[in-house]
CSV table of C-alpha atoms in Angstrom, one decimal:
chain,number,residue,atom,x,y,z
D,723,UNK,CA,114.9,-84.0,-118.8
D,724,UNK,CA,112.4,-83.5,-116.0
D,725,UNK,CA,112.0,-85.9,-113.2
D,726,UNK,CA,109.7,-85.8,-110.2
D,727,UNK,CA,110.2,-88.3,-107.4
D,728,UNK,CA,107.8,-89.2,-104.6
D,729,UNK,CA,106.0,-85.9,-104.6
D,730,UNK,CA,103.5,-85.4,-101.7
D,731,UNK,CA,101.1,-82.5,-101.3
D,732,UNK,CA,98.3,-82.0,-98.9
D,733,UNK,CA,95.9,-79.1,-98.5
D,734,UNK,CA,95.2,-79.1,-94.8
D,735,UNK,CA,93.8,-82.6,-94.2
D,736,UNK,CA,93.2,-83.4,-97.9
D,737,UNK,CA,96.1,-85.3,-99.3
D,738,UNK,CA,96.1,-84.4,-103.0
D,739,UNK,CA,99.4,-86.0,-104.1
D,740,UNK,CA,100.2,-89.3,-102.4
D,741,UNK,CA,103.6,-90.0,-103.8
D,742,UNK,CA,103.9,-89.6,-107.5
D,743,UNK,CA,106.9,-90.3,-109.8
D,744,UNK,CA,107.0,-88.8,-113.2
D,745,UNK,CA,109.9,-88.8,-115.7
D,746,UNK,CA,109.8,-86.7,-118.9
D,747,UNK,CA,112.6,-86.9,-121.5
D,748,UNK,CA,113.6,-84.1,-123.7
D,749,UNK,CA,111.2,-83.6,-126.6
D,750,UNK,CA,108.5,-85.8,-125.1
D,751,UNK,CA,104.9,-84.7,-124.9
D,752,UNK,CA,103.4,-86.2,-121.8
D,753,UNK,CA,99.7,-85.9,-121.3
D,754,UNK,CA,98.2,-86.3,-117.9
D,755,UNK,CA,94.6,-87.4,-117.7
D,756,UNK,CA,92.3,-87.9,-114.8
D,757,UNK,CA,89.1,-86.9,-113.1
D,758,UNK,CA,88.8,-83.7,-111.1
D,759,UNK,CA,90.6,-83.9,-107.8
D,760,UNK,CA,93.1,-86.5,-109.0
D,761,UNK,CA,95.9,-84.1,-108.4
D,762,UNK,CA,97.0,-83.6,-111.9
D,763,UNK,CA,96.8,-79.8,-111.8
D,764,UNK,CA,98.4,-79.7,-108.4
D,765,UNK,CA,101.3,-81.8,-109.8
D,766,UNK,CA,101.8,-79.3,-112.6
D,767,UNK,CA,101.7,-76.3,-110.3
D,768,UNK,CA,104.2,-77.9,-107.9
D,769,UNK,CA,106.7,-78.2,-110.7
D,770,UNK,CA,107.0,-74.4,-111.0
D,771,UNK,CA,106.3,-73.9,-107.3
D,772,UNK,CA,103.0,-72.1,-107.7
D,773,UNK,CA,102.1,-74.7,-105.1
D,774,UNK,CA,104.6,-75.7,-102.5
D,775,UNK,CA,104.8,-79.5,-102.3
D,776,UNK,CA,105.4,-81.0,-98.9
D,777,UNK,CA,107.9,-83.7,-99.9
D,778,UNK,CA,109.8,-85.2,-102.8
D,779,UNK,CA,112.3,-84.0,-105.2
D,780,UNK,CA,112.5,-82.4,-108.6
D,781,UNK,CA,115.2,-82.6,-111.3
D,782,UNK,CA,115.2,-80.2,-114.2
D,783,UNK,CA,118.2,-80.4,-116.5
D,784,UNK,CA,121.1,-80.0,-114.2
D,785,UNK,CA,119.1,-78.6,-111.3
D,786,UNK,CA,118.0,-80.8,-108.4
D,787,UNK,CA,115.7,-79.5,-105.7
D,788,UNK,CA,114.0,-81.0,-102.7
D,789,UNK,CA,110.5,-79.7,-102.4
D,790,UNK,CA,110.6,-79.5,-98.7
D,791,UNK,CA,112.2,-76.2,-97.6
D,792,UNK,CA,113.1,-75.3,-101.2
D,793,UNK,CA,115.3,-72.2,-101.3
D,794,UNK,CA,114.0,-69.0,-102.9
D,795,UNK,CA,116.8,-68.9,-105.4
D,796,UNK,CA,116.3,-72.5,-106.4
D,797,UNK,CA,112.6,-71.8,-107.0
D,798,UNK,CA,113.5,-68.8,-109.1
D,799,UNK,CA,115.9,-71.0,-111.0
D,800,UNK,CA,113.3,-73.6,-111.8
D,801,UNK,CA,110.8,-70.9,-112.8
D,802,UNK,CA,113.3,-69.6,-115.2
D,803,UNK,CA,113.7,-73.0,-116.8
D,804,UNK,CA,110.0,-73.6,-117.2
D,805,UNK,CA,107.0,-71.8,-118.6
D,806,UNK,CA,103.3,-72.3,-118.0
D,807,UNK,CA,100.2,-71.9,-120.1
D,808,UNK,CA,97.1,-71.4,-117.9
D,809,UNK,CA,93.5,-72.5,-118.2
D,810,UNK,CA,92.5,-68.9,-117.7
D,811,UNK,CA,95.2,-67.5,-120.0
D,812,UNK,CA,96.5,-65.1,-117.3
D,813,UNK,CA,97.8,-62.6,-119.7
D,814,UNK,CA,99.1,-59.4,-118.1
D,815,UNK,CA,96.1,-57.1,-118.4
D,816,UNK,CA,98.0,-53.9,-118.5
D,817,UNK,CA,100.2,-54.9,-121.4
D,818,UNK,CA,99.7,-55.4,-125.1
D,819,UNK,CA,100.1,-58.9,-126.7
D,820,UNK,CA,103.6,-58.0,-127.7
D,821,UNK,CA,104.5,-56.6,-124.3
D,822,UNK,CA,103.1,-59.7,-122.7
D,823,UNK,CA,105.5,-61.9,-124.7
D,824,UNK,CA,108.4,-59.6,-124.1
D,825,UNK,CA,107.8,-59.1,-120.4
D,826,UNK,CA,109.4,-62.3,-119.1
D,827,UNK,CA,112.4,-61.9,-121.4
D,828,UNK,CA,113.1,-58.3,-120.4
D,829,UNK,CA,112.4,-58.5,-116.7
D,830,UNK,CA,113.3,-62.1,-115.7
D,831,UNK,CA,115.9,-63.0,-118.2
D,832,UNK,CA,117.6,-59.6,-118.8
D,833,UNK,CA,117.3,-59.8,-122.6
D,834,UNK,CA,117.9,-56.4,-124.2
D,835,UNK,CA,114.7,-54.7,-125.3
D,836,UNK,CA,115.1,-54.7,-129.1
D,837,UNK,CA,116.2,-58.3,-129.1
D,838,UNK,CA,113.2,-59.3,-127.0
D,839,UNK,CA,111.0,-57.4,-129.3
D,840,UNK,CA,112.3,-59.2,-132.4
D,841,UNK,CA,112.0,-62.6,-130.7
D,842,UNK,CA,108.5,-61.8,-129.5
D,843,UNK,CA,107.2,-60.7,-132.8
D,844,UNK,CA,108.6,-64.0,-134.2
D,845,UNK,CA,106.7,-65.9,-131.6
D,846,UNK,CA,103.5,-64.1,-132.2
D,847,UNK,CA,103.9,-64.8,-135.8
D,848,UNK,CA,104.3,-68.5,-135.0
D,849,UNK,CA,101.0,-68.6,-133.2
D,850,UNK,CA,99.4,-66.7,-136.0
D,851,UNK,CA,98.8,-63.4,-134.2
D,852,UNK,CA,101.3,-61.0,-135.7
D,853,UNK,CA,98.6,-58.5,-136.6
D,854,UNK,CA,97.4,-58.4,-133.0
D,855,UNK,CA,100.7,-57.5,-131.5
D,856,UNK,CA,99.3,-54.1,-130.3
D,857,UNK,CA,96.1,-55.4,-128.9
D,858,UNK,CA,95.3,-55.5,-125.2
D,859,UNK,CA,94.0,-58.8,-123.7
D,860,UNK,CA,90.5,-57.4,-123.3
D,861,UNK,CA,90.4,-56.8,-127.1
D,862,UNK,CA,91.2,-60.4,-127.9
D,863,UNK,CA,89.1,-63.5,-128.0
D,864,UNK,CA,89.7,-66.4,-125.6
D,865,UNK,CA,91.5,-68.4,-128.3
D,866,UNK,CA,93.7,-65.5,-129.2
D,867,UNK,CA,94.5,-64.8,-125.6
D,868,UNK,CA,95.6,-68.4,-125.1
D,869,UNK,CA,97.7,-68.3,-128.2
D,870,UNK,CA,99.4,-65.2,-126.9
D,871,UNK,CA,99.9,-67.2,-123.7
D,872,UNK,CA,101.6,-69.9,-125.7
D,873,UNK,CA,103.7,-67.4,-127.5
D,874,UNK,CA,104.8,-66.0,-124.2
D,875,UNK,CA,105.8,-69.4,-123.0
D,876,UNK,CA,107.6,-70.2,-126.3
D,877,UNK,CA,109.6,-66.9,-126.2
D,878,UNK,CA,111.2,-68.0,-122.9
D,879,UNK,CA,112.7,-71.1,-124.6
D,880,UNK,CA,112.1,-73.2,-121.5
D,881,UNK,CA,113.2,-76.8,-120.8
D,882,UNK,CA,109.6,-77.7,-120.6
D,883,UNK,CA,106.2,-76.0,-121.1
D,884,UNK,CA,103.5,-76.8,-118.6
D,885,UNK,CA,100.0,-76.7,-120.0
D,886,UNK,CA,97.3,-76.6,-117.4
D,887,UNK,CA,94.0,-77.5,-119.2
D,888,UNK,CA,94.8,-74.9,-121.9
D,889,UNK,CA,91.6,-75.4,-123.8
D,890,UNK,CA,89.1,-76.0,-121.0
D,891,UNK,CA,87.9,-72.4,-120.8
D,892,UNK,CA,87.4,-72.1,-124.6
D,893,UNK,CA,84.3,-72.6,-126.5
D,894,UNK,CA,84.5,-75.5,-128.9
D,895,UNK,CA,85.2,-73.4,-132.0
D,896,UNK,CA,88.3,-71.8,-130.5
D,897,UNK,CA,89.6,-75.1,-129.1
D,898,UNK,CA,90.8,-76.2,-132.5
D,899,UNK,CA,93.0,-73.1,-133.2
D,900,UNK,CA,94.8,-73.5,-129.9
D,901,UNK,CA,95.3,-77.3,-130.3
D,902,UNK,CA,96.8,-76.7,-133.8
D,903,UNK,CA,99.3,-74.3,-132.3
D,904,UNK,CA,100.1,-76.8,-129.6
D,905,UNK,CA,100.6,-79.6,-132.1
D,906,UNK,CA,103.1,-77.4,-134.0
D,907,UNK,CA,104.9,-76.7,-130.8
D,908,UNK,CA,105.1,-80.4,-130.1
D,909,UNK,CA,106.3,-81.1,-133.7
D,910,UNK,CA,109.2,-78.6,-133.2
D,911,UNK,CA,110.5,-80.7,-130.4
D,912,UNK,CA,109.5,-78.8,-127.3
D,913,UNK,CA,109.1,-80.8,-124.2
D,914,UNK,CA,105.6,-80.5,-123.0
D,915,UNK,CA,103.6,-81.7,-120.0
D,916,UNK,CA,99.9,-81.2,-120.7
D,917,UNK,CA,97.0,-81.7,-118.4
D,918,UNK,CA,93.9,-81.9,-120.6
D,919,UNK,CA,90.6,-83.5,-121.3
D,920,UNK,CA,91.2,-83.4,-125.1
D,921,UNK,CA,91.5,-87.1,-125.8
D,922,UNK,CA,92.1,-86.9,-129.5
D,923,UNK,CA,94.8,-84.4,-129.0
D,924,UNK,CA,96.4,-86.8,-126.5
D,925,UNK,CA,96.1,-89.6,-128.9
D,926,UNK,CA,97.6,-87.7,-131.8
D,927,UNK,CA,100.4,-85.9,-130.1
D,928,UNK,CA,101.3,-87.5,-126.8
D,929,UNK,CA,104.5,-89.6,-126.6
D,930,UNK,CA,103.1,-90.9,-123.3
D,931,UNK,CA,99.9,-90.7,-121.4
D,932,UNK,CA,99.7,-90.8,-117.6
D,933,UNK,CA,96.4,-91.5,-115.9
D,934,UNK,CA,96.0,-90.2,-112.4
D,935,UNK,CA,93.3,-90.7,-109.9
D,936,UNK,CA,93.1,-90.0,-106.2
D,937,UNK,CA,96.6,-88.5,-106.0
D,938,UNK,CA,98.5,-91.5,-107.5
D,939,UNK,CA,99.5,-92.6,-111.0
D,940,UNK,CA,97.2,-95.4,-111.9
D,941,UNK,CA,98.6,-96.3,-115.2
D,942,UNK,CA,100.9,-94.9,-117.8
D,943,UNK,CA,101.9,-95.8,-121.3
D,944,UNK,CA,101.7,-94.8,-125.0
D,945,UNK,CA,98.4,-93.4,-126.2
D,946,UNK,CA,97.8,-96.6,-128.0
D,947,UNK,CA,98.3,-98.7,-124.9
D,948,UNK,CA,96.2,-96.4,-122.7
D,949,UNK,CA,93.3,-95.8,-125.0
D,950,UNK,CA,93.0,-99.2,-126.7
D,951,UNK,CA,94.3,-101.5,-124.0
D,952,UNK,CA,93.9,-100.0,-120.6
D,953,UNK,CA,95.0,-102.4,-117.9
D,954,UNK,CA,93.6,-101.0,-114.7
D,955,UNK,CA,89.9,-100.9,-113.9
D,956,UNK,CA,89.9,-97.3,-112.9
D,957,UNK,CA,91.4,-96.4,-116.2
D,958,UNK,CA,88.8,-98.3,-118.1
D,959,UNK,CA,86.0,-96.7,-116.0
D,960,UNK,CA,87.4,-93.2,-116.7
D,961,UNK,CA,87.8,-93.8,-120.4
D,962,UNK,CA,84.3,-95.3,-120.7
D,963,UNK,CA,82.8,-92.1,-119.4
D,964,UNK,CA,84.8,-89.5,-121.3
D,965,UNK,CA,85.0,-90.6,-125.0
D,966,UNK,CA,82.6,-88.3,-126.8
D,967,UNK,CA,85.1,-87.1,-129.3
D,968,UNK,CA,86.8,-90.5,-129.9
D,969,UNK,CA,87.5,-91.5,-133.4
D,970,UNK,CA,87.7,-95.3,-133.9
D,971,UNK,CA,90.2,-96.4,-136.4
D,972,UNK,CA,89.4,-99.8,-137.8
C,214,UNK,CA,75.0,-0.2,-98.0
C,215,UNK,CA,78.0,-0.6,-95.7
C,216,UNK,CA,76.7,-3.6,-93.8
C,217,UNK,CA,75.7,-5.5,-97.0
C,218,UNK,CA,78.1,-7.1,-99.4
C,219,UNK,CA,80.9,-4.8,-100.6
C,220,UNK,CA,82.1,-5.8,-104.1
C,221,UNK,CA,84.9,-3.3,-103.9
C,222,UNK,CA,86.3,-4.9,-100.8
C,223,UNK,CA,85.8,-8.4,-102.1
C,224,UNK,CA,87.4,-7.8,-105.5
C,225,UNK,CA,90.1,-5.5,-104.0
C,226,UNK,CA,91.4,-8.0,-101.6
C,227,UNK,CA,90.9,-11.1,-103.8
C,228,UNK,CA,94.5,-11.0,-105.1
C,229,UNK,CA,95.7,-11.4,-101.6
C,230,UNK,CA,93.9,-14.7,-101.5
C,231,UNK,CA,95.3,-15.7,-104.8
C,232,UNK,CA,98.8,-15.0,-103.6
C,233,UNK,CA,98.7,-17.8,-101.1
C,234,UNK,CA,97.1,-20.4,-103.4
C,235,UNK,CA,100.6,-21.9,-104.1
C,236,UNK,CA,100.9,-22.6,-100.3
C,237,UNK,CA,97.7,-24.5,-100.3
C,238,UNK,CA,98.7,-26.4,-103.4
C,239,UNK,CA,102.2,-27.1,-102.1
C,240,UNK,CA,100.9,-28.7,-98.9
C,241,UNK,CA,98.3,-30.8,-100.7
C,242,UNK,CA,100.6,-32.0,-103.5
C,243,UNK,CA,103.6,-32.8,-101.3
C,244,UNK,CA,101.5,-34.5,-98.7
C,245,UNK,CA,99.7,-36.5,-101.3
C,246,UNK,CA,102.9,-37.7,-103.1
C,247,UNK,CA,104.8,-38.5,-99.9
C,248,UNK,CA,101.6,-40.0,-98.5
C,249,UNK,CA,101.3,-42.2,-101.5
C,250,UNK,CA,104.9,-43.6,-101.1
C,251,UNK,CA,104.4,-44.2,-97.4
C,252,UNK,CA,100.9,-45.5,-97.9
C,253,UNK,CA,102.2,-48.0,-100.4
C,254,UNK,CA,104.9,-49.2,-97.9
C,255,UNK,CA,102.3,-49.5,-95.2
C,256,UNK,CA,99.9,-51.3,-97.4
C,257,UNK,CA,102.6,-53.8,-98.3
C,258,UNK,CA,103.4,-54.3,-94.6
C,259,UNK,CA,99.8,-55.0,-94.0
C,260,UNK,CA,99.3,-57.4,-96.9
C,261,UNK,CA,102.5,-59.4,-96.3
C,262,UNK,CA,101.8,-59.3,-92.5
C,263,UNK,CA,105.3,-58.2,-91.7
C,264,UNK,CA,105.8,-59.0,-88.0
C,265,UNK,CA,105.6,-56.0,-85.7
C,266,UNK,CA,105.1,-53.5,-88.5
C,267,UNK,CA,101.8,-55.0,-89.4
C,268,UNK,CA,100.2,-54.3,-86.0
C,269,UNK,CA,101.9,-50.9,-85.7
C,270,UNK,CA,100.6,-49.9,-89.0
C,271,UNK,CA,97.1,-51.0,-88.1
C,272,UNK,CA,97.2,-49.0,-84.9
C,273,UNK,CA,98.5,-45.9,-86.7
C,274,UNK,CA,95.9,-46.1,-89.4
C,275,UNK,CA,93.2,-46.5,-86.8
C,276,UNK,CA,94.4,-43.4,-84.9
C,277,UNK,CA,94.6,-41.2,-87.9
C,278,UNK,CA,91.2,-42.3,-89.2
C,279,UNK,CA,89.7,-42.0,-85.8
C,280,UNK,CA,90.7,-38.4,-84.9
C,281,UNK,CA,89.8,-35.1,-86.6
C,282,UNK,CA,92.4,-33.4,-88.7
C,283,UNK,CA,92.3,-30.4,-86.5
C,284,UNK,CA,93.0,-32.5,-83.4
C,285,UNK,CA,96.0,-34.1,-85.2
C,286,UNK,CA,97.4,-30.7,-86.1
C,287,UNK,CA,97.2,-29.5,-82.5
C,288,UNK,CA,98.7,-32.8,-81.2
C,289,UNK,CA,101.5,-32.1,-83.6
C,290,UNK,CA,101.8,-28.4,-82.8
C,291,UNK,CA,102.0,-28.9,-79.0
C,292,UNK,CA,103.3,-32.5,-79.0
C,293,UNK,CA,106.5,-32.0,-81.0
C,294,UNK,CA,108.1,-29.3,-78.7
C,295,UNK,CA,107.1,-31.4,-75.7
C,296,UNK,CA,108.6,-34.5,-77.3
C,297,UNK,CA,111.8,-32.6,-78.1
C,298,UNK,CA,112.0,-31.3,-74.5
C,299,UNK,CA,111.6,-34.8,-73.2
C,300,UNK,CA,114.4,-36.0,-75.5
C,301,UNK,CA,116.6,-33.1,-74.5
C,302,UNK,CA,116.2,-33.9,-70.9
C,303,UNK,CA,116.8,-37.6,-71.3
C,304,UNK,CA,119.8,-37.5,-73.7
C,305,UNK,CA,121.1,-34.1,-73.2
C,306,UNK,CA,120.4,-33.0,-76.7
C,307,UNK,CA,119.8,-29.4,-77.6
C,308,UNK,CA,117.0,-29.7,-80.1
C,309,UNK,CA,114.6,-26.9,-80.5
C,310,UNK,CA,111.5,-26.7,-82.6
C,311,UNK,CA,111.5,-23.0,-82.7
C,312,UNK,CA,113.5,-23.0,-86.0
C,313,UNK,CA,111.2,-25.4,-87.8
C,314,UNK,CA,108.9,-23.4,-90.1
C,315,UNK,CA,105.2,-23.8,-89.7
C,316,UNK,CA,105.1,-25.2,-93.2
C,317,UNK,CA,107.3,-28.1,-92.3
C,318,UNK,CA,104.9,-28.9,-89.4
C,319,UNK,CA,102.0,-28.7,-91.7
C,320,UNK,CA,103.6,-30.9,-94.4
C,321,UNK,CA,104.5,-33.5,-91.8
C,322,UNK,CA,101.1,-33.6,-90.2
C,323,UNK,CA,99.3,-33.7,-93.6
C,324,UNK,CA,101.6,-36.4,-94.9
C,325,UNK,CA,101.1,-38.6,-91.9
C,326,UNK,CA,97.4,-38.1,-92.3
C,327,UNK,CA,97.1,-38.8,-96.0
C,328,UNK,CA,99.5,-41.7,-95.8
C,329,UNK,CA,97.1,-43.5,-93.5
C,330,UNK,CA,94.1,-43.0,-95.8
C,331,UNK,CA,96.1,-43.8,-98.9
C,332,UNK,CA,97.4,-47.0,-97.4
C,333,UNK,CA,93.9,-48.3,-97.0
C,334,UNK,CA,93.0,-47.4,-100.6
C,335,UNK,CA,96.2,-49.0,-101.9
C,336,UNK,CA,95.7,-52.1,-99.8
C,337,UNK,CA,92.2,-52.5,-101.2
C,338,UNK,CA,93.4,-52.0,-104.7
C,339,UNK,CA,96.3,-54.5,-104.4
C,340,UNK,CA,93.9,-57.0,-103.0
C,341,UNK,CA,91.6,-56.4,-105.9
C,342,UNK,CA,94.0,-57.6,-108.5
C,343,UNK,CA,93.5,-61.3,-109.2
C,344,UNK,CA,96.1,-63.7,-107.9
C,345,UNK,CA,96.4,-65.2,-111.4
C,346,UNK,CA,98.2,-62.1,-112.5
C,347,UNK,CA,100.8,-62.7,-109.9
C,348,UNK,CA,101.0,-66.4,-110.8
C,349,UNK,CA,101.6,-65.5,-114.5
C,350,UNK,CA,104.4,-63.2,-113.4
C,351,UNK,CA,105.9,-66.0,-111.3
C,352,UNK,CA,105.6,-68.5,-114.1
C,353,UNK,CA,107.8,-66.4,-116.4
C,354,UNK,CA,110.4,-66.2,-113.7
C,355,UNK,CA,109.8,-62.8,-112.2
C,356,UNK,CA,110.6,-62.2,-108.5
C,357,UNK,CA,107.9,-61.0,-106.2
C,358,UNK,CA,109.3,-57.4,-106.3
C,359,UNK,CA,109.4,-57.4,-110.1
C,360,UNK,CA,105.9,-58.8,-110.3
C,361,UNK,CA,104.5,-56.2,-107.9
C,362,UNK,CA,106.2,-53.3,-109.7
C,363,UNK,CA,105.7,-54.3,-113.3
C,364,UNK,CA,102.3,-56.0,-113.2
C,365,UNK,CA,100.3,-55.6,-110.0
C,366,UNK,CA,101.0,-52.0,-109.1
C,367,UNK,CA,100.1,-50.4,-112.4
C,368,UNK,CA,96.8,-52.3,-112.4
C,369,UNK,CA,96.2,-51.5,-108.7
C,370,UNK,CA,96.9,-47.8,-109.2
C,371,UNK,CA,94.2,-47.7,-111.9
C,372,UNK,CA,91.8,-49.4,-109.5
C,373,UNK,CA,92.8,-46.9,-106.7
C,374,UNK,CA,92.6,-43.8,-108.9
C,375,UNK,CA,89.0,-42.7,-108.1
C,376,UNK,CA,89.7,-43.1,-104.4
C,377,UNK,CA,93.0,-41.4,-104.5
C,378,UNK,CA,91.4,-38.5,-106.4
C,379,UNK,CA,88.9,-38.3,-103.6
C,380,UNK,CA,91.6,-38.2,-101.0
C,381,UNK,CA,93.5,-35.5,-102.9
C,382,UNK,CA,90.4,-33.3,-103.3
C,383,UNK,CA,89.7,-33.8,-99.6
C,384,UNK,CA,93.3,-32.9,-98.9
C,385,UNK,CA,92.9,-29.5,-100.7
C,386,UNK,CA,90.0,-28.7,-98.4
C,387,UNK,CA,91.7,-30.1,-95.3
C,388,UNK,CA,94.6,-27.6,-95.9
C,389,UNK,CA,92.1,-25.0,-94.8
C,390,UNK,CA,93.0,-26.0,-91.2
C,391,UNK,CA,96.7,-25.4,-91.7
C,392,UNK,CA,96.4,-22.0,-90.0
C,393,UNK,CA,96.1,-24.0,-86.8
C,394,UNK,CA,99.9,-24.6,-87.1
C,395,UNK,CA,100.4,-21.0,-88.1
C,396,UNK,CA,100.7,-21.5,-91.9
C,397,UNK,CA,99.6,-18.6,-94.0
C,398,UNK,CA,97.3,-20.2,-96.4
C,399,UNK,CA,94.0,-19.1,-98.0
C,400,UNK,CA,92.0,-19.4,-94.9
C,401,UNK,CA,94.6,-17.6,-92.8
C,402,UNK,CA,94.7,-14.7,-95.2
C,403,UNK,CA,90.9,-14.6,-95.4
C,404,UNK,CA,90.7,-14.5,-91.6
C,405,UNK,CA,93.3,-11.8,-91.3
C,406,UNK,CA,92.0,-9.5,-94.0
C,407,UNK,CA,88.4,-9.9,-92.9
C,408,UNK,CA,89.3,-9.2,-89.3
C,409,UNK,CA,91.2,-6.1,-90.3
C,410,UNK,CA,88.5,-4.7,-92.5
C,411,UNK,CA,85.5,-6.0,-90.6
C,412,UNK,CA,84.2,-7.5,-93.8
C,413,UNK,CA,83.8,-11.2,-93.5
C,414,UNK,CA,81.4,-12.5,-96.1
C,415,UNK,CA,83.5,-10.9,-98.9
C,416,UNK,CA,86.7,-12.8,-98.0
C,417,UNK,CA,85.1,-16.1,-97.2
C,418,UNK,CA,83.1,-16.1,-100.4
C,419,UNK,CA,86.3,-15.4,-102.2
C,420,UNK,CA,88.0,-18.3,-100.5
C,421,UNK,CA,85.1,-20.5,-101.2
C,422,UNK,CA,85.3,-19.7,-104.9
C,423,UNK,CA,89.0,-20.4,-105.0
C,424,UNK,CA,88.7,-23.7,-103.4
C,425,UNK,CA,85.8,-24.6,-105.7
C,426,UNK,CA,87.8,-23.7,-108.8
C,427,UNK,CA,90.8,-25.7,-107.7
C,428,UNK,CA,88.7,-28.7,-106.9
C,429,UNK,CA,86.7,-28.5,-110.1
C,430,UNK,CA,89.9,-28.4,-112.1
C,431,UNK,CA,91.2,-31.4,-110.3
C,432,UNK,CA,88.0,-33.3,-110.9
C,433,UNK,CA,88.3,-32.8,-114.6
C,434,UNK,CA,92.0,-33.7,-114.5
C,435,UNK,CA,91.4,-36.9,-112.7
C,436,UNK,CA,88.5,-37.8,-115.0
C,437,UNK,CA,90.8,-37.5,-118.0
C,438,UNK,CA,93.6,-39.5,-116.2
C,439,UNK,CA,91.1,-42.2,-115.4
C,440,UNK,CA,89.8,-42.4,-118.9
C,441,UNK,CA,93.3,-42.7,-120.3
C,442,UNK,CA,94.5,-45.3,-117.8
C,443,UNK,CA,91.4,-47.5,-118.2
C,444,UNK,CA,91.8,-48.0,-121.9
C,445,UNK,CA,93.0,-51.6,-121.4
C,446,UNK,CA,90.1,-52.6,-119.2
C,447,UNK,CA,87.0,-54.4,-120.3
C,448,UNK,CA,84.1,-52.1,-119.9
C,449,UNK,CA,81.2,-52.9,-117.6
C,450,UNK,CA,78.8,-51.0,-119.9
């Protein structure tokens, strides 16, 4: 269970998060939608303290932390309960695919090497890349790199996986393969918070959709509620503009 | 015939030059390695803006880069005994620099020198690594230290390698000044032998050849190292 209460974050004079509350239950897939600058990526990055929020509190599982003056060891604790999949994949360039997946286990979680290797190979298999275990990131396509990134996150068995626009940097052909992997991850019961523009993915997989704009949550509900019966004007405006891949079910 | 080049002399005394090659190599290798360790520490102080140390490091690097090696050696040679005397007078110690071998003087001076240059190279290399690598390391739960050692440093060292190779080759040649602190290295032997035999060109040509062979070998070595370490990088061409 992940809960964020009253999170505030400003970059200089620019207030990006103006008091947001989010609650994610175990096994839920929460998709966050919104225009650029709405704060959705900042929100995600505040969860694992890649950005330091100014105010508010975070609860993950048993751990509760106030964002203001968060202690180093608490930050480390949260980072070891979460995993992130980045828009730019961010694989460790000096390590092979297998080593990428193993790295967090060995270094941050003190898993013995051969155990980590076995687990990592299993994860690479899960994302369909067992034959590429020895390849370096620069030898992999974008979609393959992202799938390794997902395998890396899965191997850590976190409380929640944070997806920061995982398919935004991929060309359309490769988007599908990554979304398929993400759907499988969701089906296996992993708690996921996904920031994305892929509407049909959200519609298919999300337990809940949150629409953010201007640093606040404008509306939230099930995919059906948000996509078919949006209540707020801003939500309607946003959806009207970004529905190229929408499938209408009559 | 006698005032032109004497092959006999040159070849006859060449082994004497070869005998002190280990001294040259020792100074260069030790100074380089120690300089790398200190250079890394200094670079980290600069990057993380450690209070006090940051400014001190900047000052020290500026001084080393702003003064000729020969001047630094002389400052060391005459400065250390003076410093020890001052300390002896102030605190009643009985330190003497007479027992310190010239080699130690040289090693210290060259280490201090190379550390300054290497710190700049390492600093640039660390900054060249994309922040996203650090973020990925953080996201899997690594501490800053772990991230730097496991992810950033290996990549930074590859970026730094051409520059470090340059510094090392420069260091080999800079050791030619070590005779200023009374170390018997290649140049010292060349000077001594040529002065005794009144044959200068022969010895200095020999010295030049030795330096060139060493540097050439190092060039090749570093080229191979670079090729091997760059295997995971995307190629520009």
